[in-house]
PDB file of C-alpha atoms and ligand atoms in Angstrom:
ATOM      1  CA  MET A   1      82.546 114.499  81.718  1.00  0.00           C
ATOM      2  CA  ILE A   2      81.529 118.138  82.119  1.00  0.00           C
ATOM      3  CA  SER A   3      79.153 119.985  79.878  1.00  0.00           C
ATOM      4  CA  THR A   4      80.421 123.337  78.585  1.00  0.00           C
ATOM      5  CA  GLY A   5      79.114 125.665  75.896  1.00  0.00           C
ATOM      6  CA  LEU A   6      81.924 124.368  73.681  1.00  0.00           C
ATOM      7  CA  PRO A   7      81.201 122.121  70.673  1.00  0.00           C
ATOM      8  CA  ASN A   8      80.718 118.460  71.437  1.00  0.00           C
ATOM      9  CA  PHE A   9      81.134 115.525  69.032  1.00  0.00           C
ATOM     10  CA  ASP A  10      80.000 111.919  69.477  1.00  0.00           C
ATOM     11  CA  LEU A  11      82.543 109.161  69.864  1.00  0.00           C
ATOM     12  CA  THR A  12      82.591 106.104  67.599  1.00  0.00           C
ATOM     13  CA  GLU A  13      84.457 102.985  68.728  1.00  0.00           C
ATOM     14  CA  ILE A  14      86.782 102.011  65.868  1.00  0.00           C
ATOM     15  CA  SER A  15      88.225  98.484  65.967  1.00  0.00           C
ATOM     16  CA  ILE A  16      91.843  98.362  64.935  1.00  0.00           C
ATOM     17  CA  THR A  17      94.762  95.964  64.926  1.00  0.00           C
ATOM     18  CA  ASP A  18      97.742  97.437  66.750  1.00  0.00           C
ATOM     19  CA  ARG A  19     101.468  97.034  65.987  1.00  0.00           C
ATOM     20  CA  SER A  20     101.662  93.833  68.017  1.00  0.00           C
ATOM     21  CA  GLY A  21      98.718  92.302  66.128  1.00  0.00           C
ATOM     22  CA  LYS A  22      96.324  92.779  69.044  1.00  0.00           C
ATOM     23  CA  LYS A  23      92.742  93.944  68.422  1.00  0.00           C
ATOM     24  CA  ARG A  24      91.745  97.076  70.317  1.00  0.00           C
ATOM     25  CA  THR A  25      89.178  99.849  70.003  1.00  0.00           C
ATOM     26  CA  ILE A  26      89.874 103.535  69.661  1.00  0.00           C
ATOM     27  CA  PRO A  27      87.093 105.958  70.643  1.00  0.00           C
ATOM     28  CA  THR A  28      87.151 108.553  67.864  1.00  0.00           C
ATOM     29  CA  ARG A  29      85.310 111.752  66.933  1.00  0.00           C
ATOM     30  CA  ILE A  30      84.589 111.782  63.207  1.00  0.00           C
ATOM     31  CA  ALA A  31      82.887 114.761  61.587  1.00  0.00           C
ATOM     32  CA  GLY A  32      82.483 116.288  58.132  1.00  0.00           C
ATOM     33  CA  SER A  33      83.511 115.203  54.675  1.00  0.00           C
ATOM     34  CA  GLY A  34      86.309 116.159  52.316  1.00  0.00           C
ATOM     35  CA  GLN A  35      90.052 115.645  52.701  1.00  0.00           C
ATOM     36  CA  PRO A  36      90.715 113.708  55.916  1.00  0.00           C
ATOM     37  CA  ILE A  37      92.778 115.157  58.774  1.00  0.00           C
ATOM     38  CA  VAL A  38      93.739 113.183  61.883  1.00  0.00           C
ATOM     39  CA  PHE A  39      94.090 115.328  65.025  1.00  0.00           C
ATOM     40  CA  LEU A  40      96.341 113.976  67.799  1.00  0.00           C
ATOM     41  CA  HIS A  41      95.938 115.377  71.302  1.00  0.00           C
ATOM     42  CA  GLY A  42      98.575 116.181  73.903  1.00  0.00           C
ATOM     43  CA  TYR A  43      99.130 114.997  77.470  1.00  0.00           C
ATOM     44  CA  PRO A  44      97.322 114.879  79.935  1.00  0.00           C
ATOM     45  CA  LEU A  45      94.458 115.608  77.580  1.00  0.00           C
ATOM     46  CA  ASP A  46      92.160 113.817  75.140  1.00  0.00           C
ATOM     47  CA  GLY A  47      90.497 114.306  71.767  1.00  0.00           C
ATOM     48  CA  ARG A  48      88.035 116.846  73.171  1.00  0.00           C
ATOM     49  CA  MET A  49      90.762 119.464  72.876  1.00  0.00           C
ATOM     50  CA  TRP A  50      90.180 119.433  69.089  1.00  0.00           C
ATOM     51  CA  GLU A  51      86.418 119.980  69.141  1.00  0.00           C
ATOM     52  CA  PRO A  52      86.436 123.793  68.686  1.00  0.00           C
ATOM     53  CA  VAL A  53      88.795 123.414  65.703  1.00  0.00           C
ATOM     54  CA  MET A  54      86.741 120.512  64.303  1.00  0.00           C
ATOM     55  CA  ALA A  55      83.600 122.674  64.540  1.00  0.00           C
ATOM     56  CA  ARG A  56      85.334 125.262  62.340  1.00  0.00           C
ATOM     57  CA  LEU A  57      86.686 122.788  59.777  1.00  0.00           C
ATOM     58  CA  SER A  58      84.127 120.013  59.413  1.00  0.00           C
ATOM     59  CA  ASP A  59      82.250 121.865  56.639  1.00  0.00           C
ATOM     60  CA  LYS A  60      85.322 121.368  54.402  1.00  0.00           C
ATOM     61  CA  PHE A  61      87.324 118.466  55.856  1.00  0.00           C
ATOM     62  CA  ARG A  62      86.754 115.018  57.343  1.00  0.00           C
ATOM     63  CA  CYS A  63      88.022 115.574  60.886  1.00  0.00           C
ATOM     64  CA  ILE A  64      89.152 112.515  62.855  1.00  0.00           C
ATOM     65  CA  ALA A  65      90.146 112.966  66.506  1.00  0.00           C
ATOM     66  CA  PRO A  66      90.876 109.800  68.526  1.00  0.00           C
ATOM     67  CA  ASP A  67      91.356 109.418  72.245  1.00  0.00           C
ATOM     68  CA  LEU A  68      94.803 107.816  72.128  1.00  0.00           C
ATOM     69  CA  ARG A  69      95.538 104.536  73.915  1.00  0.00           C
ATOM     70  CA  GLY A  70      94.662 104.853  77.618  1.00  0.00           C
ATOM     71  CA  PHE A  71      93.475 108.493  77.297  1.00  0.00           C
ATOM     72  CA  GLY A  72      89.965 109.967  77.520  1.00  0.00           C
ATOM     73  CA  ALA A  73      87.299 107.338  76.831  1.00  0.00           C
ATOM     74  CA  SER A  74      89.885 104.674  75.857  1.00  0.00           C
ATOM     75  CA  ALA A  75      90.138 101.589  78.041  1.00  0.00           C
ATOM     76  CA  GLU A  76      92.645 101.554  80.889  1.00  0.00           C
ATOM     77  CA  GLU A  77      95.988 100.049  79.831  1.00  0.00           C
ATOM     78  CA  ALA A  78      97.484  97.413  82.116  1.00  0.00           C
ATOM     79  CA  MET A  79     100.810  97.556  80.300  1.00  0.00           C
ATOM     80  CA  SER A  80     103.075 100.494  79.472  1.00  0.00           C
ATOM     81  CA  PHE A  81     103.275 101.666  75.853  1.00  0.00           C
ATOM     82  CA  SER A  82     105.614 103.656  73.646  1.00  0.00           C
ATOM     83  CA  ILE A  83     105.150 106.639  71.347  1.00  0.00           C
ATOM     84  CA  ASP A  84     105.703 104.169  68.468  1.00  0.00           C
ATOM     85  CA  ASP A  85     102.770 102.110  69.796  1.00  0.00           C
ATOM     86  CA  LEU A  86     100.595 105.242  69.636  1.00  0.00           C
ATOM     87  CA  ALA A  87     101.805 105.932  66.071  1.00  0.00           C
ATOM     88  CA  GLY A  88     100.943 102.303  65.226  1.00  0.00           C
ATOM     89  CA  ASP A  89      97.441 102.815  66.634  1.00  0.00           C
ATOM     90  CA  VAL A  90      97.009 105.859  64.381  1.00  0.00           C
ATOM     91  CA  TYR A  91      98.093 103.744  61.406  1.00  0.00           C
ATOM     92  CA  GLY A  92      95.590 101.048  62.451  1.00  0.00           C
ATOM     93  CA  LEU A  93      92.891 103.712  62.777  1.00  0.00           C
ATOM     94  CA  ILE A  94      93.339 105.152  59.300  1.00  0.00           C
ATOM     95  CA  ARG A  95      93.436 101.614  57.826  1.00  0.00           C
ATOM     96  CA  ALA A  96      90.239 100.725  59.695  1.00  0.00           C
ATOM     97  CA  LEU A  97      88.531 103.903  58.442  1.00  0.00           C
ATOM     98  CA  GLY A  98      89.594 103.185  54.859  1.00  0.00           C
ATOM     99  CA  VAL A  99      91.267 106.586  54.626  1.00  0.00           C
ATOM    100  CA  PRO A 100      93.328 106.863  51.431  1.00  0.00           C
ATOM    101  CA  ASN A 101      97.103 107.054  51.686  1.00  0.00           C
ATOM    102  CA  LYS A 102      98.792 110.423  52.167  1.00  0.00           C
ATOM    103  CA  ILE A 103      96.734 111.440  55.169  1.00  0.00           C
ATOM    104  CA  ALA A 104      97.169 114.857  56.820  1.00  0.00           C
ATOM    105  CA  ILE A 105      98.108 114.670  60.495  1.00  0.00           C
ATOM    106  CA  CYS A 106      97.932 117.519  62.978  1.00  0.00           C
ATOM    107  CA  GLY A 107      99.545 116.801  66.357  1.00  0.00           C
ATOM    108  CA  LEU A 108      99.902 118.921  69.489  1.00  0.00           C
ATOM    109  CA  SER A 109     102.862 118.359  71.822  1.00  0.00           C
ATOM    110  CA  MET A 110     102.733 114.627  72.707  1.00  0.00           C
ATOM    111  CA  GLY A 111     100.432 114.280  69.675  1.00  0.00           C
ATOM    112  CA  GLY A 112     103.242 115.935  67.709  1.00  0.00           C
ATOM    113  CA  TYR A 113     105.711 113.330  69.020  1.00  0.00           C
ATOM    114  CA  VAL A 114     103.300 110.661  67.756  1.00  0.00           C
ATOM    115  CA  ALA A 115     102.961 112.438  64.386  1.00  0.00           C
ATOM    116  CA  MET A 116     106.759 112.663  64.038  1.00  0.00           C
ATOM    117  CA  ARG A 117     107.163 108.937  64.748  1.00  0.00           C
ATOM    118  CA  PHE A 118     104.326 108.231  62.288  1.00  0.00           C
ATOM    119  CA  ALA A 119     106.303 110.183  59.667  1.00  0.00           C
ATOM    120  CA  GLU A 120     109.331 107.940  60.276  1.00  0.00           C
ATOM    121  CA  LEU A 121     107.476 104.628  60.549  1.00  0.00           C
ATOM    122  CA  TYR A 122     104.736 105.035  57.906  1.00  0.00           C
ATOM    123  CA  PRO A 123     106.121 107.487  55.306  1.00  0.00           C
ATOM    124  CA  GLU A 124     103.924 106.033  52.528  1.00  0.00           C
ATOM    125  CA  SER A 125     100.798 106.867  54.504  1.00  0.00           C
ATOM    126  CA  LEU A 126     101.559 110.481  55.359  1.00  0.00           C
ATOM    127  CA  GLY A 127     100.816 113.410  53.041  1.00  0.00           C
ATOM    128  CA  ARG A 128     100.847 116.603  55.113  1.00  0.00           C
ATOM    129  CA  LEU A 129     101.900 117.553  58.594  1.00  0.00           C
ATOM    130  CA  LEU A 130     100.940 120.256  61.051  1.00  0.00           C
ATOM    131  CA  LEU A 131     103.082 120.188  64.204  1.00  0.00           C
ATOM    132  CA  THR A 132     101.839 122.483  66.927  1.00  0.00           C
ATOM    133  CA  ASN A 133     103.292 123.382  70.327  1.00  0.00           C
ATOM    134  CA  THR A 134     105.740 120.505  70.142  1.00  0.00           C
ATOM    135  CA  ARG A 135     109.469 119.784  69.943  1.00  0.00           C
ATOM    136  CA  GLY A 136     111.644 117.442  67.863  1.00  0.00           C
ATOM    137  CA  ASN A 137     114.463 116.814  70.326  1.00  0.00           C
ATOM    138  CA  ALA A 138     114.424 113.939  72.828  1.00  0.00           C
ATOM    139  CA  ASP A 139     114.567 114.646  76.577  1.00  0.00           C
ATOM    140  CA  ASP A 140     117.929 115.137  78.258  1.00  0.00           C
ATOM    141  CA  GLU A 141     118.877 112.919  81.226  1.00  0.00           C
ATOM    142  CA  LYS A 142     117.431 115.358  83.785  1.00  0.00           C
ATOM    143  CA  GLY A 143     114.175 115.582  81.847  1.00  0.00           C
ATOM    144  CA  LYS A 144     113.922 111.781  81.684  1.00  0.00           C
ATOM    145  CA  LEU A 145     114.425 111.523  85.452  1.00  0.00           C
ATOM    146  CA  VAL A 146     111.676 114.057  86.128  1.00  0.00           C
ATOM    147  CA  ARG A 147     109.333 111.998  83.960  1.00  0.00           C
ATOM    148  CA  ILE A 148     110.249 108.755  85.731  1.00  0.00           C
ATOM    149  CA  GLU A 149     109.539 110.423  89.089  1.00  0.00           C
ATOM    150  CA  SER A 150     106.197 111.670  87.760  1.00  0.00           C
ATOM    151  CA  ALA A 151     105.310 108.145  86.615  1.00  0.00           C
ATOM    152  CA  GLN A 152     106.187 106.761  90.059  1.00  0.00           C
ATOM    153  CA  LYS A 153     104.062 109.425  91.747  1.00  0.00           C
ATOM    154  CA  ALA A 154     101.097 108.750  89.458  1.00  0.00           C
ATOM    155  CA  LEU A 155     101.262 105.039  90.260  1.00  0.00           C
ATOM    156  CA  SER A 156     101.462 105.692  93.994  1.00  0.00           C
ATOM    157  CA  GLY A 157      98.259 107.706  94.385  1.00  0.00           C
ATOM    158  CA  GLN A 158      99.683 111.161  93.610  1.00  0.00           C
ATOM    159  CA  ALA A 159      98.367 111.671  90.079  1.00  0.00           C
ATOM    160  CA  GLN A 160      96.797 115.018  91.025  1.00  0.00           C
ATOM    161  CA  GLN A 161     100.150 116.358  92.229  1.00  0.00           C
ATOM    162  CA  VAL A 162     101.616 115.454  88.841  1.00  0.00           C
ATOM    163  CA  VAL A 163      98.979 117.071  86.630  1.00  0.00           C
ATOM    164  CA  ALA A 164      97.633 120.001  88.698  1.00  0.00           C
ATOM    165  CA  PRO A 165     100.708 122.268  88.280  1.00  0.00           C
ATOM    166  CA  MET A 166     100.360 121.969  84.501  1.00  0.00           C
ATOM    167  CA  LEU A 167      97.302 124.232  84.131  1.00  0.00           C
ATOM    168  CA  GLU A 168      99.222 127.464  84.283  1.00  0.00           C
ATOM    169  CA  LYS A 169     101.679 126.210  81.695  1.00  0.00           C
ATOM    170  CA  LEU A 170      98.991 124.906  79.354  1.00  0.00           C
ATOM    171  CA  LEU A 171      96.948 128.112  79.159  1.00  0.00           C
ATOM    172  CA  ALA A 172      98.108 131.726  78.913  1.00  0.00           C
ATOM    173  CA  GLU A 173      97.317 133.960  81.888  1.00  0.00           C
ATOM    174  CA  LYS A 174      94.764 135.877  79.795  1.00  0.00           C
ATOM    175  CA  THR A 175      93.006 132.650  78.807  1.00  0.00           C
ATOM    176  CA  ARG A 176      92.887 131.515  82.445  1.00  0.00           C
ATOM    177  CA  LYS A 177      91.314 134.828  83.481  1.00  0.00           C
ATOM    178  CA  LEU A 178      88.810 135.287  80.673  1.00  0.00           C
ATOM    179  CA  GLU A 179      87.895 131.866  79.257  1.00  0.00           C
ATOM    180  CA  SER A 180      86.224 129.962  82.067  1.00  0.00           C
ATOM    181  CA  GLU A 181      84.755 127.290  79.749  1.00  0.00           C
ATOM    182  CA  LEU A 182      88.171 126.526  78.298  1.00  0.00           C
ATOM    183  CA  VAL A 183      89.695 126.322  81.757  1.00  0.00           C
ATOM    184  CA  ALA A 184      86.898 123.963  82.847  1.00  0.00           C
ATOM    185  CA  LEU A 185      87.446 121.755  79.792  1.00  0.00           C
ATOM    186  CA  VAL A 186      91.217 121.584  80.254  1.00  0.00           C
ATOM    187  CA  LEU A 187      90.831 120.802  83.966  1.00  0.00           C
ATOM    188  CA  ASP A 188      88.287 118.099  83.164  1.00  0.00           C
ATOM    189  CA  MET A 189      90.635 116.471  80.629  1.00  0.00           C
ATOM    190  CA  MET A 190      93.549 116.665  83.079  1.00  0.00           C
ATOM    191  CA  ASN A 191      91.541 115.332  86.021  1.00  0.00           C
ATOM    192  CA  HIS A 192      90.083 112.452  84.003  1.00  0.00           C
ATOM    193  CA  THR A 193      93.428 111.220  82.718  1.00  0.00           C
ATOM    194  CA  LYS A 194      93.890 107.849  84.381  1.00  0.00           C
ATOM    195  CA  PRO A 195      96.861 107.580  86.780  1.00  0.00           C
ATOM    196  CA  SER A 196      98.173 104.593  84.811  1.00  0.00           C
ATOM    197  CA  THR A 197      97.970 106.626  81.580  1.00  0.00           C
ATOM    198  CA  ILE A 198      99.860 109.502  83.230  1.00  0.00           C
ATOM    199  CA  ALA A 199     102.570 107.012  84.161  1.00  0.00           C
ATOM    200  CA  TRP A 200     102.726 105.185  80.815  1.00  0.00           C
ATOM    201  CA  ALA A 201     102.692 108.434  78.850  1.00  0.00           C
ATOM    202  CA  GLN A 202     105.494 109.910  80.965  1.00  0.00           C
ATOM    203  CA  LEU A 203     107.609 106.788  80.429  1.00  0.00           C
ATOM    204  CA  ALA A 204     106.785 106.779  76.705  1.00  0.00           C
ATOM    205  CA  MET A 205     107.814 110.431  76.344  1.00  0.00           C
ATOM    206  CA  ALA A 206     111.009 109.839  78.351  1.00  0.00           C
ATOM    207  CA  ALA A 207     111.975 107.011  76.005  1.00  0.00           C
ATOM    208  CA  ARG A 208     111.066 108.712  72.733  1.00  0.00           C
ATOM    209  CA  PRO A 209     113.927 109.116  70.280  1.00  0.00           C
ATOM    210  CA  ASP A 210     115.138 112.385  68.845  1.00  0.00           C
ATOM    211  CA  SER A 211     113.135 113.172  65.718  1.00  0.00           C
ATOM    212  CA  LEU A 212     115.133 116.188  64.502  1.00  0.00           C
ATOM    213  CA  ALA A 213     117.952 114.293  62.803  1.00  0.00           C
ATOM    214  CA  GLY A 214     115.753 112.340  60.381  1.00  0.00           C
ATOM    215  CA  MET A 215     113.608 115.300  59.367  1.00  0.00           C
ATOM    216  CA  SER A 216     115.936 116.737  56.754  1.00  0.00           C
ATOM    217  CA  HIS A 217     114.795 113.854  54.486  1.00  0.00           C
ATOM    218  CA  TRP A 218     111.110 114.624  54.924  1.00  0.00           C
ATOM    219  CA  ALA A 219     109.337 116.196  52.005  1.00  0.00           C
ATOM    220  CA  TYR A 220     105.862 116.458  53.532  1.00  0.00           C
ATOM    221  CA  PRO A 221     104.298 119.913  53.224  1.00  0.00           C
ATOM    222  CA  THR A 222     104.629 121.041  56.843  1.00  0.00           C
ATOM    223  CA  ILE A 223     103.317 123.866  58.979  1.00  0.00           C
ATOM    224  CA  CYS A 224     104.745 124.388  62.480  1.00  0.00           C
ATOM    225  CA  VAL A 225     102.732 126.405  64.991  1.00  0.00           C
ATOM    226  CA  ALA A 226     103.970 128.033  68.197  1.00  0.00           C
ATOM    227  CA  GLY A 227     102.298 129.970  70.996  1.00  0.00           C
ATOM    228  CA  THR A 228     104.235 133.034  72.170  1.00  0.00           C
ATOM    229  CA  HIS A 229     103.496 132.289  75.855  1.00  0.00           C
ATOM    230  CA  ASP A 230     104.194 128.542  75.635  1.00  0.00           C
ATOM    231  CA  LEU A 231     106.617 127.555  78.428  1.00  0.00           C
ATOM    232  CA  ILE A 232     106.433 123.804  77.696  1.00  0.00           C
ATOM    233  CA  THR A 233     107.441 123.996  74.047  1.00  0.00           C
ATOM    234  CA  PRO A 234     108.603 127.595  73.522  1.00  0.00           C
ATOM    235  CA  PRO A 235     108.588 129.104  70.014  1.00  0.00           C
ATOM    236  CA  ASP A 236     112.333 128.406  69.638  1.00  0.00           C
ATOM    237  CA  ALA A 237     111.723 124.667  70.081  1.00  0.00           C
ATOM    238  CA  VAL A 238     109.089 124.819  67.339  1.00  0.00           C
ATOM    239  CA  ARG A 239     111.427 126.802  65.073  1.00  0.00           C
ATOM    240  CA  ALA A 240     114.130 124.159  65.596  1.00  0.00           C
ATOM    241  CA  ILE A 241     111.766 121.632  63.975  1.00  0.00           C
ATOM    242  CA  ALA A 242     110.943 123.924  61.062  1.00  0.00           C
ATOM    243  CA  ASN A 243     114.656 124.553  60.469  1.00  0.00           C
ATOM    244  CA  GLN A 244     115.122 120.830  59.818  1.00  0.00           C
ATOM    245  CA  ILE A 245     112.227 120.225  57.433  1.00  0.00           C
ATOM    246  CA  GLN A 246     112.490 121.381  53.823  1.00  0.00           C
ATOM    247  CA  ASN A 247     110.156 124.294  53.092  1.00  0.00           C
ATOM    248  CA  ALA A 248     108.420 124.122  56.480  1.00  0.00           C
ATOM    249  CA  VAL A 249     106.533 127.272  57.430  1.00  0.00           C
ATOM    250  CA  VAL A 250     106.318 128.572  61.024  1.00  0.00           C
ATOM    251  CA  HIS A 251     103.419 130.579  62.440  1.00  0.00           C
ATOM    252  CA  GLU A 252     103.419 132.057  65.923  1.00  0.00           C
ATOM    253  CA  ASP A 253     100.231 133.021  67.745  1.00  0.00           C
ATOM    254  CA  SER A 254     100.755 135.907  70.167  1.00  0.00           C
ATOM    255  CA  ASN A 255      97.525 135.074  72.048  1.00  0.00           C
ATOM    256  CA  SER A 256      98.302 131.582  73.292  1.00  0.00           C
ATOM    257  CA  ALA A 257     100.508 129.450  75.507  1.00  0.00           C
ATOM    258  CA  HIS A 258     100.645 125.649  74.973  1.00  0.00           C
ATOM    259  CA  MET A 259      97.048 125.098  73.831  1.00  0.00           C
ATOM    260  CA  THR A 260      97.022 127.223  70.669  1.00  0.00           C
ATOM    261  CA  PRO A 261      94.189 125.209  68.997  1.00  0.00           C
ATOM    262  CA  LEU A 262      91.942 125.847  72.022  1.00  0.00           C
ATOM    263  CA  GLU A 263      93.098 129.354  72.861  1.00  0.00           C
ATOM    264  CA  SER A 264      92.946 130.694  69.286  1.00  0.00           C
ATOM    265  CA  PRO A 265      90.617 128.301  67.421  1.00  0.00           C
ATOM    266  CA  ASP A 266      89.696 130.671  64.541  1.00  0.00           C
ATOM    267  CA  TRP A 267      93.340 131.492  63.839  1.00  0.00           C
ATOM    268  CA  PHE A 268      94.397 127.864  64.225  1.00  0.00           C
ATOM    269  CA  ALA A 269      91.648 126.490  61.933  1.00  0.00           C
ATOM    270  CA  LYS A 270      92.878 128.842  59.188  1.00  0.00           C
ATOM    271  CA  LYS A 271      96.402 127.446  59.567  1.00  0.00           C
ATOM    272  CA  VAL A 272      95.076 123.893  59.201  1.00  0.00           C
ATOM    273  CA  ALA A 273      93.208 124.879  56.018  1.00  0.00           C
ATOM    274  CA  GLU A 274      96.417 126.537  54.692  1.00  0.00           C
ATOM    275  CA  LEU A 275      98.141 123.162  54.961  1.00  0.00           C
ATOM    276  CA  PHE A 276      96.144 122.093  51.915  1.00  0.00           C
ATOM    277  CA  ALA A 277      97.218 125.134  49.911  1.00  0.00           C
ATOM    278  CA  ILE A 278     100.966 124.379  50.168  1.00  0.00           C
TER     279      ILE A 278
HETATM  280  C1  MLT B 301     101.944 117.665  76.122  1.00  0.00           C
HETATM  281  O1  MLT B 301     101.345 118.745  76.142  1.00  0.00           O
HETATM  282  O2  MLT B 301     101.598 116.762  75.353  1.00  0.00           O
HETATM  283  C2  MLT B 301     103.087 117.447  77.064  1.00  0.00           C
HETATM  284  O3  MLT B 301     103.262 118.549  77.883  1.00  0.00           O
HETATM  285  C3  MLT B 301     104.332 117.134  76.316  1.00  0.00           C
HETATM  286  C4  MLT B 301     105.514 116.856  77.193  1.00  0.00           C
HETATM  287  O4  MLT B 301     105.369 116.653  78.399  1.00  0.00           O
HETATM  288  O5  MLT B 301     106.626 116.820  76.632  1.00  0.00           O
END
């Protein structure tokens, strides 16, 4: 792992029981005290992407940022997994940490897909939701095929070819020019994502169900965040989520692309705090 001037939090191995009843450990950053918030990272990233936001919030909140199954410091997964499996791991994590019901979850992109499935599968356990740089619709057939090809490439020694083109979509041009530490961190997360995890995550995202239809029944206080320059989940995709959820609020950050929490951490941390004022 690289060392940057960015904040750095220790990892604690939390033992959980997953949806299939299997014991596993989830390396997790835990900092601060107060109302708990679980931060779920995107792909091909890990929990380090939340550290600048955690540094700004841990004086008021208990910030919990796992490396999801297979990602970051998590063990390599021999078997494929689903987005529901990742949501089940998050449920196991909050049970293992003794976090009270009605947890706040903040998920970016793939982490948002996990948060949305958590909302469907564990409604009693969820209190508040922040969905950032993510979308509620499932992939179309073409999108699924692209993911299956990416998974095949990753498993046949071409993981770099799958992840390398993502950098310029993850970060806005201005960020790439001016924020060398952020670029180094994002590259390090991308380059350390295991080829098997790239494959399993692509297959999991291809198979994820549409979340938009069920959302009209959700009553969780919800904030949706978009980055103006985000080409992966453009602001309209974020607005489509907010249009489905009662009383959801949308905020758009004109500074960022897909990594709004990293590209605009002060602005983003304020939005997370606002979640508790709704
Ligand atoms: C992510 O940032 O988590 C991914 O780009 C999401 C996706 O591929 O749909």
